[in-house]
Amino acid sequence: MIDDHKPFSHSADPYGAKANFDVKEKKLHSRGFPSFWSETLDLLILVGIIAIVIVLFKVFL
């Protein structure tokens, strides 16, 4: 039975949805819940990489 009011309520590929859930669950168990410090560190690394790219463009162009 298709519910017209919730077009995305049923997954087109239930095995793909289960595999995606398993991958996310394994990642959560191996790395743990992302904390404030891990998110901040990831953001600082990203900002640093972007800054290096900008400096390289300004130096060589």
Short mmCIF file of N, CA and C in Angstrom, two decimals, residues 21-31:
data_model
loop_
_atom_site.label_atom_id
_atom_site.label_comp_id
_atom_site.label_asym_id
_atom_site.label_seq_id
_atom_site.Cartn_x
_atom_site.Cartn_y
_atom_site.Cartn_z
N PHE A 21 22.74 1.93 7.38
CA PHE A 21 22.58 1.95 8.83
C PHE A 21 23.72 1.21 9.51
N ASP A 22 24.10 0.05 8.97
CA ASP A 22 25.18 -0.73 9.57
C ASP A 22 26.50 0.02 9.53
N VAL A 23 26.78 0.71 8.42
CA VAL A 23 28.03 1.47 8.30
C VAL A 23 28.04 2.61 9.32
N LYS A 24 26.94 3.33 9.43
CA LYS A 24 26.87 4.43 10.40
C LYS A 24 26.97 3.93 11.83
N GLU A 25 26.36 2.78 12.11
CA GLU A 25 26.43 2.22 13.45
C GLU A 25 27.85 1.78 13.79
N LYS A 26 28.54 1.17 12.84
CA LYS A 26 29.93 0.75 13.06
C LYS A 26 30.83 1.96 13.30
N LYS A 27 30.61 3.02 12.53
CA LYS A 27 31.40 4.25 12.70
C LYS A 27 31.15 4.86 14.07
N LEU A 28 29.89 4.85 14.51
CA LEU A 28 29.55 5.41 15.81
C LEU A 28 30.21 4.60 16.93
N HIS A 29 30.25 3.28 16.79
CA HIS A 29 30.86 2.44 17.82
C HIS A 29 32.38 2.54 17.81
N SER A 30 32.99 2.77 16.65
CA SER A 30 34.45 2.83 16.60
C SER A 30 34.98 4.21 16.96
N ARG A 31 34.31 5.27 16.55
CA ARG A 31 34.79 6.63 16.82
C ARG A 31 34.07 7.28 17.97
#
